CSV table of C-alpha atoms in Angstrom, one decimal:
chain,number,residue,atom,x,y,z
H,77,UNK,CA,4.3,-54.6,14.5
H,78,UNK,CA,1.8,-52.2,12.8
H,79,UNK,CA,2.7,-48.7,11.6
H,80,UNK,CA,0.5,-45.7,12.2
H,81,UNK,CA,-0.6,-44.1,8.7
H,82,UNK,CA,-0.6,-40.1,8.5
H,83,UNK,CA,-4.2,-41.0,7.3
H,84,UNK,CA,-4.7,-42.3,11.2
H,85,UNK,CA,-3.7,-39.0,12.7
H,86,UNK,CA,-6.0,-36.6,14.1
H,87,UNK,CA,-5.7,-34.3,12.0
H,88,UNK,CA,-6.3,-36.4,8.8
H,89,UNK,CA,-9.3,-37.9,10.7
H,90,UNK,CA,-11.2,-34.7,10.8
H,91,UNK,CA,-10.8,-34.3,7.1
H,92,UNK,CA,-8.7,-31.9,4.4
H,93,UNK,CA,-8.6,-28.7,6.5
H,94,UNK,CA,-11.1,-25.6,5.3
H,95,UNK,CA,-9.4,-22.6,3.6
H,96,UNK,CA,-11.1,-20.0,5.7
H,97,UNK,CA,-7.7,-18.1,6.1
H,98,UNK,CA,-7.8,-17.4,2.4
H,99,UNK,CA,-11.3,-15.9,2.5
H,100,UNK,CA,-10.4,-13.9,4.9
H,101,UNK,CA,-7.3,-12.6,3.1
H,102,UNK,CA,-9.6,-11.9,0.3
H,103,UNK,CA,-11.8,-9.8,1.9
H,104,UNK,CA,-8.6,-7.7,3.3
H,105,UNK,CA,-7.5,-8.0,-0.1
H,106,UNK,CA,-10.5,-5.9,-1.1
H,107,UNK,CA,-10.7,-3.7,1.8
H,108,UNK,CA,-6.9,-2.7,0.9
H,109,UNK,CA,-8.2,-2.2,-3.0
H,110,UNK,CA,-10.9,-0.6,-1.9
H,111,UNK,CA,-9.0,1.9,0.6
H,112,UNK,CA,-6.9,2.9,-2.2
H,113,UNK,CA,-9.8,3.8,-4.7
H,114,UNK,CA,-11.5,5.8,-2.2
H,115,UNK,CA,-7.9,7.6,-1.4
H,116,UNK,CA,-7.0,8.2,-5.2
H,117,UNK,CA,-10.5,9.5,-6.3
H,118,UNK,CA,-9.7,13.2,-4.7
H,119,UNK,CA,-6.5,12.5,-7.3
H,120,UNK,CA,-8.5,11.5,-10.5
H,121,UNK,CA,-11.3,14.2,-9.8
H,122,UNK,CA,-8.7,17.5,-9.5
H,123,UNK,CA,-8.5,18.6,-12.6
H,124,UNK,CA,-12.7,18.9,-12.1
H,125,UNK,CA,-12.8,20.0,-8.9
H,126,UNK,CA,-10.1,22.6,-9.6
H,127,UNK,CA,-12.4,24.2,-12.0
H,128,UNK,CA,-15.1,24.2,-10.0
H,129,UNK,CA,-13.6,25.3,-6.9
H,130,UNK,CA,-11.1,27.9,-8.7
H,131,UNK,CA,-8.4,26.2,-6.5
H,132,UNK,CA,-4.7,27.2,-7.2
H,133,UNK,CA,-1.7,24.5,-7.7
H,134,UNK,CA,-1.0,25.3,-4.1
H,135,UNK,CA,-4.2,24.6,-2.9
H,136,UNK,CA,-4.7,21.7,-5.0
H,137,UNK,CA,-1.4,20.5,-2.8
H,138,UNK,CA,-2.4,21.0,0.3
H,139,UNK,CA,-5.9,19.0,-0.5
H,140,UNK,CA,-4.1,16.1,-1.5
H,141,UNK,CA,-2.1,16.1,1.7
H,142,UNK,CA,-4.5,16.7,3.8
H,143,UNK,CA,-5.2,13.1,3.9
H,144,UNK,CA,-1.9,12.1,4.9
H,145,UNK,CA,-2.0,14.6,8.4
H,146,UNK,CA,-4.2,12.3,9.9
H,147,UNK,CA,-3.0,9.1,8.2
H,148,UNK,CA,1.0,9.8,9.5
H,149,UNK,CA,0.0,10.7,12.8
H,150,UNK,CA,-2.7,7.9,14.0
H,151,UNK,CA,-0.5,5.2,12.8
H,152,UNK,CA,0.8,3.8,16.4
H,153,UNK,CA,-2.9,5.1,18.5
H,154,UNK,CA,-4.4,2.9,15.5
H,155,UNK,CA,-1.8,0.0,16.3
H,156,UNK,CA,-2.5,0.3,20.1
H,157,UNK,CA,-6.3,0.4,19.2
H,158,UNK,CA,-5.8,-2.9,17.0
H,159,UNK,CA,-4.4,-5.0,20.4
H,160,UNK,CA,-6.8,-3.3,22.6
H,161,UNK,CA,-9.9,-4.7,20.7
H,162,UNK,CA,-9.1,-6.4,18.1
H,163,UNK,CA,-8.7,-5.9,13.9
H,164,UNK,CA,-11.6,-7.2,13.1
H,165,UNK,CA,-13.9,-4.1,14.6
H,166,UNK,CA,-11.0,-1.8,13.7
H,167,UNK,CA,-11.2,-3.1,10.0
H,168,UNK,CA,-14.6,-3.2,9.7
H,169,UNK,CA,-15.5,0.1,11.6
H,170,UNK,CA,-12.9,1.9,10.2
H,171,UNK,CA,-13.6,0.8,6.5
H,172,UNK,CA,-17.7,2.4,7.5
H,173,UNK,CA,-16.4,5.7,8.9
H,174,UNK,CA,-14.1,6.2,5.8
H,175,UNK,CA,-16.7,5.6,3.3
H,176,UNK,CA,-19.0,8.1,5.4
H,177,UNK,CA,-16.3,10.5,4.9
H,178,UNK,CA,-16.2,9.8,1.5
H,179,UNK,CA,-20.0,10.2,1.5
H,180,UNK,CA,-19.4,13.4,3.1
H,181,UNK,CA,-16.8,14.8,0.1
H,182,UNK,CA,-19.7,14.8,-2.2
H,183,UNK,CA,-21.3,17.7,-0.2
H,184,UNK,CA,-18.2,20.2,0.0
H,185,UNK,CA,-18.4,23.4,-1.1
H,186,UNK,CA,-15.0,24.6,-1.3
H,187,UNK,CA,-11.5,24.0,-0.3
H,188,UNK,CA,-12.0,23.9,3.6
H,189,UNK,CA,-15.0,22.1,4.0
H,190,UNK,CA,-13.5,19.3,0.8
H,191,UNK,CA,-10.3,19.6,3.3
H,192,UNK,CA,-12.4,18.1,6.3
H,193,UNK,CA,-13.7,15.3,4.8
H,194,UNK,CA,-9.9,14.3,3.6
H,195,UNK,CA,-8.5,14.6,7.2
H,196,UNK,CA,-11.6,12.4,8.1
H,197,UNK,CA,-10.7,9.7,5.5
H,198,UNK,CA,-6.8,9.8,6.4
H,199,UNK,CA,-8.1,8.7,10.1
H,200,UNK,CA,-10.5,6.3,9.2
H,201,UNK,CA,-8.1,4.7,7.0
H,202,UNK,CA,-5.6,5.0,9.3
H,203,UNK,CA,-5.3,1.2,11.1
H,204,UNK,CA,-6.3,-0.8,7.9
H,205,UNK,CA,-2.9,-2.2,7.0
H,206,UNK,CA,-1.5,-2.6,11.1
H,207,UNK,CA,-4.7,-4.8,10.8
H,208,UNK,CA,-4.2,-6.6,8.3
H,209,UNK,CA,-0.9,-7.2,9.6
H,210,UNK,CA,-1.9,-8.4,13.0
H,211,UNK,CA,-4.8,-10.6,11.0
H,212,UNK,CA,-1.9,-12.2,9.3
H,213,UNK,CA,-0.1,-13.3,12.7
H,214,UNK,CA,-3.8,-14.4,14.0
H,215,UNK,CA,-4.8,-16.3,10.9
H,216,UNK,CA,-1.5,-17.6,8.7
H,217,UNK,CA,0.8,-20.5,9.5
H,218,UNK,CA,4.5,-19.3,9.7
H,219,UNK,CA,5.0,-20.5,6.6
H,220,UNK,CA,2.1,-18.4,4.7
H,221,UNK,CA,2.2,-14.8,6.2
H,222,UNK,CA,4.9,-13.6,3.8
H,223,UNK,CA,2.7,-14.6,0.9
H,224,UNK,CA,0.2,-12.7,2.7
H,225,UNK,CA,2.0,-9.4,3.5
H,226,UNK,CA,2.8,-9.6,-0.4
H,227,UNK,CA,-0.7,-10.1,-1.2
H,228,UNK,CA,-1.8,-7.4,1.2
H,229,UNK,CA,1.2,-5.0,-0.4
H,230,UNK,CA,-0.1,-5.7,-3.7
H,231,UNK,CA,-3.7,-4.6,-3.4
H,232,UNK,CA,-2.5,-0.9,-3.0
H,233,UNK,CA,-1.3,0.0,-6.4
H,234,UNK,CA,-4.1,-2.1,-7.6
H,235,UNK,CA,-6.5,-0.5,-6.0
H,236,UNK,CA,-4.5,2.4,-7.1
H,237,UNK,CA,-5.0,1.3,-10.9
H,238,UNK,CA,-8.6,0.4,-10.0
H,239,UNK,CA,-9.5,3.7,-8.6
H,240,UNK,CA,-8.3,5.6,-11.8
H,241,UNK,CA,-10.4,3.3,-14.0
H,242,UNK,CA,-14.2,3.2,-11.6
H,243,UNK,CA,-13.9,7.0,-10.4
H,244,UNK,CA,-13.8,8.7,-14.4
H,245,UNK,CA,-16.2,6.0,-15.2
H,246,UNK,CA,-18.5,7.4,-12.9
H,247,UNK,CA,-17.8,11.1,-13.1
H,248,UNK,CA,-18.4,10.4,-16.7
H,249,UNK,CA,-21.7,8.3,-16.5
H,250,UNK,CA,-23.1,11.0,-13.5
H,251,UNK,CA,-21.9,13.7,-15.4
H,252,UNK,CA,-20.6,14.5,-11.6
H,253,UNK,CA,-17.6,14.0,-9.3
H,254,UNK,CA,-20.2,14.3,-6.3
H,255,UNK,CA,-22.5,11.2,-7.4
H,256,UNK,CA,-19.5,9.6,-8.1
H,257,UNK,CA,-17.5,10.1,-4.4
H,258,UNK,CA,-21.5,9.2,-2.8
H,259,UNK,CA,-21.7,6.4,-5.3
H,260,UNK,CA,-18.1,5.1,-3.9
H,261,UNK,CA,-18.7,6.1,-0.4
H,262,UNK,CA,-22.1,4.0,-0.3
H,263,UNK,CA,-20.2,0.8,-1.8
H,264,UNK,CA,-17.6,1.4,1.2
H,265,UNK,CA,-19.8,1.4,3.9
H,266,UNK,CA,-21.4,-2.0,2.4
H,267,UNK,CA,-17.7,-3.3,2.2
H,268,UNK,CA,-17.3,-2.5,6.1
H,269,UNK,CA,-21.2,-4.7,6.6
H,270,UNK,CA,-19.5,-7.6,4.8
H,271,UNK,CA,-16.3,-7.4,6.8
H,272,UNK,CA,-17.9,-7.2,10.3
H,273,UNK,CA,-19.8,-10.8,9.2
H,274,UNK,CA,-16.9,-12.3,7.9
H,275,UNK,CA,-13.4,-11.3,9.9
H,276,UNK,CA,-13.2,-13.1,13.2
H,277,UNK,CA,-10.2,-12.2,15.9
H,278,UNK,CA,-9.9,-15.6,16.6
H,279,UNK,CA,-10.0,-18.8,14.0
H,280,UNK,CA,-11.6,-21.2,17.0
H,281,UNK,CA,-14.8,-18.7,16.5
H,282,UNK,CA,-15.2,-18.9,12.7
H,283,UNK,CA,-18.1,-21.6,12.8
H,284,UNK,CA,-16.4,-22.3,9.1
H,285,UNK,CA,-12.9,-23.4,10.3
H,286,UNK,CA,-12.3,-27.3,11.1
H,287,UNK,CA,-10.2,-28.2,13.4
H,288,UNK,CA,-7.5,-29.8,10.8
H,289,UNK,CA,-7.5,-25.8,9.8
H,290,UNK,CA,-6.9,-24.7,13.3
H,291,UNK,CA,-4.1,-26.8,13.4
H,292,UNK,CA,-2.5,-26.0,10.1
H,293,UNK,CA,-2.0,-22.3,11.1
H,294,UNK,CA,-0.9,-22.6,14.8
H,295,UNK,CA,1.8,-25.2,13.0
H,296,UNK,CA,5.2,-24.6,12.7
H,297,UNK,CA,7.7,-24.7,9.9
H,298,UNK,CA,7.9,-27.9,7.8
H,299,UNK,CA,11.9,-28.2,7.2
H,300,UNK,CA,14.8,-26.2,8.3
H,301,UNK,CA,15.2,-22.7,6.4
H,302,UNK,CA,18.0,-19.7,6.6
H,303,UNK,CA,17.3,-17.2,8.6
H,304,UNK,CA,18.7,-13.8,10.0
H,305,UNK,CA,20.2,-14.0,13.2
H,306,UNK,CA,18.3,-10.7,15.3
H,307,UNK,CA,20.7,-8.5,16.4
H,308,UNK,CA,21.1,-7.4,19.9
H,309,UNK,CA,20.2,-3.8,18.5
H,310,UNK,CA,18.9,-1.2,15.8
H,311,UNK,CA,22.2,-0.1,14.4
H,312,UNK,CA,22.2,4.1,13.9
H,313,UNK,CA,23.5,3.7,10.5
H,314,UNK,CA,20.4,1.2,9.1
H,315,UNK,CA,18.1,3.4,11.0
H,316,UNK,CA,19.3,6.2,9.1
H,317,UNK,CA,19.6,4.8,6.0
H,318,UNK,CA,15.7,3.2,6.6
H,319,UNK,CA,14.1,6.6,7.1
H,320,UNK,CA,16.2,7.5,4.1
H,321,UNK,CA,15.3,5.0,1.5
H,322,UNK,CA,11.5,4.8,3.0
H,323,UNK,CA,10.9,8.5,3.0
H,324,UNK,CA,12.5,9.2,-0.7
H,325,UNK,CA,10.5,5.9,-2.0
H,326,UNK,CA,7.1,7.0,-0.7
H,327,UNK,CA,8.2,10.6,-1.7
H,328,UNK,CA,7.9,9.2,-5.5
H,329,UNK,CA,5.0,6.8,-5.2
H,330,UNK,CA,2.8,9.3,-3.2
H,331,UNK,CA,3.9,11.8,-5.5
H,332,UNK,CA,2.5,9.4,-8.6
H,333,UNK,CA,-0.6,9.1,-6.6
H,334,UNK,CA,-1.7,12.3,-6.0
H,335,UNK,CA,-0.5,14.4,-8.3
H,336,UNK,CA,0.0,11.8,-11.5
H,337,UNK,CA,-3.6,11.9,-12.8
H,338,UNK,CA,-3.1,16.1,-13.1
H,339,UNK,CA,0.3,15.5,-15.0
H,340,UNK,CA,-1.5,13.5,-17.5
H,341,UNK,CA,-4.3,16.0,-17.9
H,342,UNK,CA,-1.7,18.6,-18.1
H,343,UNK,CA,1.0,17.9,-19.3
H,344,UNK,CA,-0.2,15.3,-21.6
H,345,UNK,CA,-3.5,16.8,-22.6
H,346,UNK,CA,-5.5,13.4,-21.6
H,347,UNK,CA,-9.6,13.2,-21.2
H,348,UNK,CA,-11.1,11.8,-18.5
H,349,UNK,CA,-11.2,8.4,-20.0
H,350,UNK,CA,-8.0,8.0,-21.4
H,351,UNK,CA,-6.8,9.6,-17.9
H,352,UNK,CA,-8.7,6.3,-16.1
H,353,UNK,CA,-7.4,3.9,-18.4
H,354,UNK,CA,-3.7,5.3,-18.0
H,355,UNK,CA,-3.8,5.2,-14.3
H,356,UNK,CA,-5.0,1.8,-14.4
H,357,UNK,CA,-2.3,0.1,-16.6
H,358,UNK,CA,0.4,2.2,-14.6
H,359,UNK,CA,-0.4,1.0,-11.4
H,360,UNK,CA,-1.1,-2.6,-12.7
H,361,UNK,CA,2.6,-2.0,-13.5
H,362,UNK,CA,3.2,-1.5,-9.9
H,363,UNK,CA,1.1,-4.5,-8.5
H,364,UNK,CA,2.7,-6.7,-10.7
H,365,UNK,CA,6.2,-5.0,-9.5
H,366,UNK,CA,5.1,-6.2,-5.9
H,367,UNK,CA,4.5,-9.3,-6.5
H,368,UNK,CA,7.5,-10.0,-8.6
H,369,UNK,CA,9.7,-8.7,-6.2
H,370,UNK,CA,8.7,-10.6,-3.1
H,371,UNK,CA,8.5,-14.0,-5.1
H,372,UNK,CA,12.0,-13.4,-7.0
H,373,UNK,CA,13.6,-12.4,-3.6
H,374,UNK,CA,12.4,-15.3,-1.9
H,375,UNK,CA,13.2,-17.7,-4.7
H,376,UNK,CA,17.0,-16.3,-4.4
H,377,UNK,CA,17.2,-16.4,-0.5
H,378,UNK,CA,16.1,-19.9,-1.3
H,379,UNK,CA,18.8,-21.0,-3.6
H,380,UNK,CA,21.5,-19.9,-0.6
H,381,UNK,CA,21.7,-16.0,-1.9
H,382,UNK,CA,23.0,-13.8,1.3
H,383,UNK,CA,19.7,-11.5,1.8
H,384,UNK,CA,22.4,-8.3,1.5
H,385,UNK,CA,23.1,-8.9,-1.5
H,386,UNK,CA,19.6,-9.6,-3.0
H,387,UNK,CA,17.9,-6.9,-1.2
H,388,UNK,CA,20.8,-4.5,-2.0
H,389,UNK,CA,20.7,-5.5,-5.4
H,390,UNK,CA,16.7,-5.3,-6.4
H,391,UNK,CA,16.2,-1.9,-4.0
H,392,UNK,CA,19.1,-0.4,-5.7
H,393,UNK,CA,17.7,-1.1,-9.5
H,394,UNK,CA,14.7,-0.3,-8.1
H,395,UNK,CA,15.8,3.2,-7.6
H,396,UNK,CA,17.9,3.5,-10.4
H,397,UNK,CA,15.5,2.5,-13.0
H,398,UNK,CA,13.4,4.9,-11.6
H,399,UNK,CA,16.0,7.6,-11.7
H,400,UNK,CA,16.7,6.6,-15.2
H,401,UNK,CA,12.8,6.8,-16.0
H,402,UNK,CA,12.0,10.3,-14.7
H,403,UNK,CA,15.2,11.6,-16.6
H,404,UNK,CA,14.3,10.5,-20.2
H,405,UNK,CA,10.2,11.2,-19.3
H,406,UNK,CA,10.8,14.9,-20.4
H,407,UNK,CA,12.0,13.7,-23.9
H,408,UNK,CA,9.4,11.6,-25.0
H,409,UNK,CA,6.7,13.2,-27.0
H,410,UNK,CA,4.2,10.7,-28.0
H,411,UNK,CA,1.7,10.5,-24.7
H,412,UNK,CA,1.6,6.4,-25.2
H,413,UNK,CA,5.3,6.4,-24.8
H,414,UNK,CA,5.1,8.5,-21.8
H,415,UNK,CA,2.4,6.0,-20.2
H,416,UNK,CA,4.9,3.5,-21.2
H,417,UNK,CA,7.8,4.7,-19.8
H,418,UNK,CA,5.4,5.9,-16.2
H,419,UNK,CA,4.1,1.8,-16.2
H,420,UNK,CA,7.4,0.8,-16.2
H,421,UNK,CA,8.4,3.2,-13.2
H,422,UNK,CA,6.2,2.0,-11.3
H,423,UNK,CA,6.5,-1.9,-11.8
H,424,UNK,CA,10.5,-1.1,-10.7
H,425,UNK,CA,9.2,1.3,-7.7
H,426,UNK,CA,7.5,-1.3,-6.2
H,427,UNK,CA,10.0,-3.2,-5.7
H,428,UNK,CA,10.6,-1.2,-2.6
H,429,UNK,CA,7.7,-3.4,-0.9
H,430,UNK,CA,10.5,-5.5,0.0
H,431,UNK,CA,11.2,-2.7,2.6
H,432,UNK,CA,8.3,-4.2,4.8
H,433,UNK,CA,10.4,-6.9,5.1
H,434,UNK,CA,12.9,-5.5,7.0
H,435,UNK,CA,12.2,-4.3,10.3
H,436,UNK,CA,12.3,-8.4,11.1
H,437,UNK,CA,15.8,-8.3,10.0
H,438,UNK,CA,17.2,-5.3,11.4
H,439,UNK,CA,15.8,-4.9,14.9
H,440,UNK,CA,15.8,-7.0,17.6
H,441,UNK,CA,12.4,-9.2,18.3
H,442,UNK,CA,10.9,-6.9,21.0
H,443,UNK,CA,11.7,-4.2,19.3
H,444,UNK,CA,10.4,-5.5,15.7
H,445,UNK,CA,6.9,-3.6,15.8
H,446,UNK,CA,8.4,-0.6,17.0
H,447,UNK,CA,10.5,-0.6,14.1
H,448,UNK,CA,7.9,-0.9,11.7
H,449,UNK,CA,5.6,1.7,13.2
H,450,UNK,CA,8.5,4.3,12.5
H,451,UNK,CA,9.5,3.4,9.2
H,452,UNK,CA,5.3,3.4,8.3
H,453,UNK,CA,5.3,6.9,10.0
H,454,UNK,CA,8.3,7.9,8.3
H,455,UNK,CA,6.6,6.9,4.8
H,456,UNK,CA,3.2,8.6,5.0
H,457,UNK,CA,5.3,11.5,6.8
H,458,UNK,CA,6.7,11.8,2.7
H,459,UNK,CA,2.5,11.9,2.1
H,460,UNK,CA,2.3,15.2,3.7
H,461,UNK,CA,5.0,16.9,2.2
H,462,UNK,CA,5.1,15.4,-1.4
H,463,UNK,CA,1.6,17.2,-2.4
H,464,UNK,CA,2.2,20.6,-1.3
H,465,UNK,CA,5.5,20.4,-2.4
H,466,UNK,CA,4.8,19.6,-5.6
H,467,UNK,CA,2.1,21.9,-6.1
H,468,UNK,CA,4.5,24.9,-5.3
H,469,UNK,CA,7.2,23.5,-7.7
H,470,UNK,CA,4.4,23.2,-10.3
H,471,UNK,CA,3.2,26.6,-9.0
H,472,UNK,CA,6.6,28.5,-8.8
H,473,UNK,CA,8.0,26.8,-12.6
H,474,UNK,CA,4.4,26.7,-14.6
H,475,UNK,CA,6.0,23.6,-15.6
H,476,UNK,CA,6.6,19.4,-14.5
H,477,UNK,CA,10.1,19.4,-15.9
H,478,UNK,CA,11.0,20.8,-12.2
H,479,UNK,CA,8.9,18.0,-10.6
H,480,UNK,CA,10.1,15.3,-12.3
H,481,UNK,CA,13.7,16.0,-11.9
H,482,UNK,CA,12.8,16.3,-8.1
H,483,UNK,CA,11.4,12.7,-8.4
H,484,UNK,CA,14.8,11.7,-9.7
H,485,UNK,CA,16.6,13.3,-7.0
H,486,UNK,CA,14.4,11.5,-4.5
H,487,UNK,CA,15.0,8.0,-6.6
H,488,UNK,CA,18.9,9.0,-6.0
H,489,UNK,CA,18.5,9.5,-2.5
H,490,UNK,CA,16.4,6.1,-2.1
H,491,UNK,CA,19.4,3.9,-3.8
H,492,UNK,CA,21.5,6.4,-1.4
H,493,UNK,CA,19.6,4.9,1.9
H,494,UNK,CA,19.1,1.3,0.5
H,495,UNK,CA,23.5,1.0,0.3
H,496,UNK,CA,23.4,2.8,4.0
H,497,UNK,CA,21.5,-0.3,5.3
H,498,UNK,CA,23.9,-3.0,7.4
H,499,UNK,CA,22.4,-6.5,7.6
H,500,UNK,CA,23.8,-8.8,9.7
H,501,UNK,CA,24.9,-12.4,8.9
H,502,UNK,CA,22.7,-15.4,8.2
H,503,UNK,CA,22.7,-18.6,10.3
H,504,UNK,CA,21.2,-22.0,9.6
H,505,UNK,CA,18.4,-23.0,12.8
């Protein structure tokens, strides 16, 4: 009696599958990197523009919010737009129109009309991560997509670090933020041409993809793992303690990303240059924060940890190293310590990408997107507010002592919603 070899099945006929998946994470990998340059560059071009515009701290605020008004608030049209016709046109057309708008920031010629072009870049940017969400379902086995939400996660304070880096390089080699933003904008819309060719809605119409491929991501799980039992509903106390932790943790990071690049200027007395270079190893920091947490928390959950206890545990010395950070910032004179002390604020900060984790474990299955959609509106909500606020603290005090200790109340209040959050028990399938 013979005995069929795994080299005799179907799938090992047809050959090692292709890795087309992992391009195509790639180039959403860049399109997230990308995103985030062209969203910091208003950030690392202030202090110029300020100048040149005679803009007030207040103004400056509202500028660096105005991206978030139609960023917040297109969040669940984008998502609706995404499963009408697919993230492939919404990734690539949307990653044109924003580099158009960022095109279109290099002509402004004061406040309002520099305003426009932000709202314009919030809404073009608007559906990138939903999409690459929704890729990851079309495109990853079960058993890769939470390497790929990480992955995805990640490129943002990367592109975050990137951004800082490229956009003074270019103001300083233009001797102009303008060339610079068209210089940016004009690589974006390229960015959008590659995606269109390369993204497909559907892995059975990539001519690259085999079919052992196809049959590697529609496949299920290899062994037995723990999972979270759904519950039969969205209990009031982790919703509240969700919105909490998620508003008060994108409070700090979108105040670090808008208003950072200014505190180093101006409170630290950094060029251009060293302002880049700054930026860049602080949100390295962050990146590598990301990708730490997710691959540490899974590691644990793997070794029989109960998920409440790791995820309590990492968010809350998440938030309280951060607390702890923004307290002793004031003290420190030497401007390397204080890039120091930022670097390692943020590697602890994101941490909190394990919050994108959650909405699978708190809500039941039809309601899991729904979930998601308000905690992502409930973040870049925090976008809106953080800049102006901000700018009038800084306005109102003349001073970032004020605005740091606010960052530390919001750290407190982000441990404060973490410890509000009920999981429910685990169960072997």
């Amino acid at each position: 009696m013979s005995q069929t070899s795994a080299l005799d099945s179907p799938i090992s006929a047809a050959g090692a599958a292709t890795t087309v998946r992992w391009r195509i994470f790639a180039i959403v990998f860049v399109v997230v990197i990308v995103n985030l340059i062209d969203r910091t560059a208003l950030s690392i071009a202030m202090p110029t523009i300020g100048r040149e515009f005679a803009l007030s701290p207040a103004m400056q605020g509202v500028l660096l919010s105005a991206f978030f008004w139609s960023y917040a608030l297109l969040q669940v049209p984008g998502g609706w737009l995404i499963d009408r016709i697919g993230p492939r046109a919404m990734v690539a057309g949307g990653t044109v129109l924003w580099g158009i708008f960022q095109s279109l920031a290099a002509f402004a010629t004061g406040g309002i009309s520099l305003l426009l072009t932000r709202v314009g870049l919030g809404a073009a940017e608007a559906p990138v991560f939903p999409a690459g969400a929704k890729l990851s379902a079309i495109w990853l086995s079960p058993d890769e997509r939470g390497r790929g939400a990480v992955f995805m996660d990640s490129g943002a304070p990367l592109g975050a670090a990137f951004g800082g880096v490229i956009i003074s390089f270019l103001i300083i080699v233009f001797h102009s933020w303008r060339l610079a933003f068209l210089a940016a904008g004009i690589a974006t819309i390229l960015l959008g041409w590659v995606a269109w060719r390369y993204l497909r809605d559907d892995p059975a119409t990539h001519p690259a993809v085999n079919a052992a491929e196809r049959a590697h991501i529609a496949g299920t799980r290899a062994s037995e793992t723990i999972v979270v039992e759904a519950p039969s509903h969205i209990a009031p106390r982790s919703m509240a303690g969700l919105l909490v932790g998620r508003m008060s943790w994108a409070m700090i990071n979108f105040g670090l990303l808008t208003w950072g690049p200014s505190y180093l200027a101006q409170a630290r007395g950094f060029d251009l240059k060293q302002m880049g270079y700054a930026t860049f190893v602080i949100f390295l920091s962050g990146a590598a924060g990301s990708l730490f947490a997710g691959f540490t928390a899974d590691a644990l959950l793997a070794r029989g940890w109960q998920r409440s206890v790791v995820y309590k545990a990492m968010l809350g010395l998440s938030g309280l190293a951060t607390l702890c950070a923004f307290i002793a910032l004031p003290n420190v004179d030497d401007p390397a310590g204080a890039v120091a002390i930022l670097a390692a604020t943020l590697f602890f900060l994101y941490w909190g990408s394990l919050y994108w984790s959650l909405p699978t474990v708190l809500a039941p299955r039809a309601k899991v997107g729904m979930l998601g959609g308000i905690m992502n509106f409930a973040g870049s909500s925090s976008g809106i507010a953080v800049p102006v606020i901000t700018g009038a603290i800084l306005q109102f005090t003349g001073a970032y002592f004020a605005v740091l200790m606010f960052f530390a109340g919001c750290a407190a209040l982000y441990v404060a919603g973490t410890l509000l959050i009920a999981f429910p028990g685990s169960a072997r399938q």
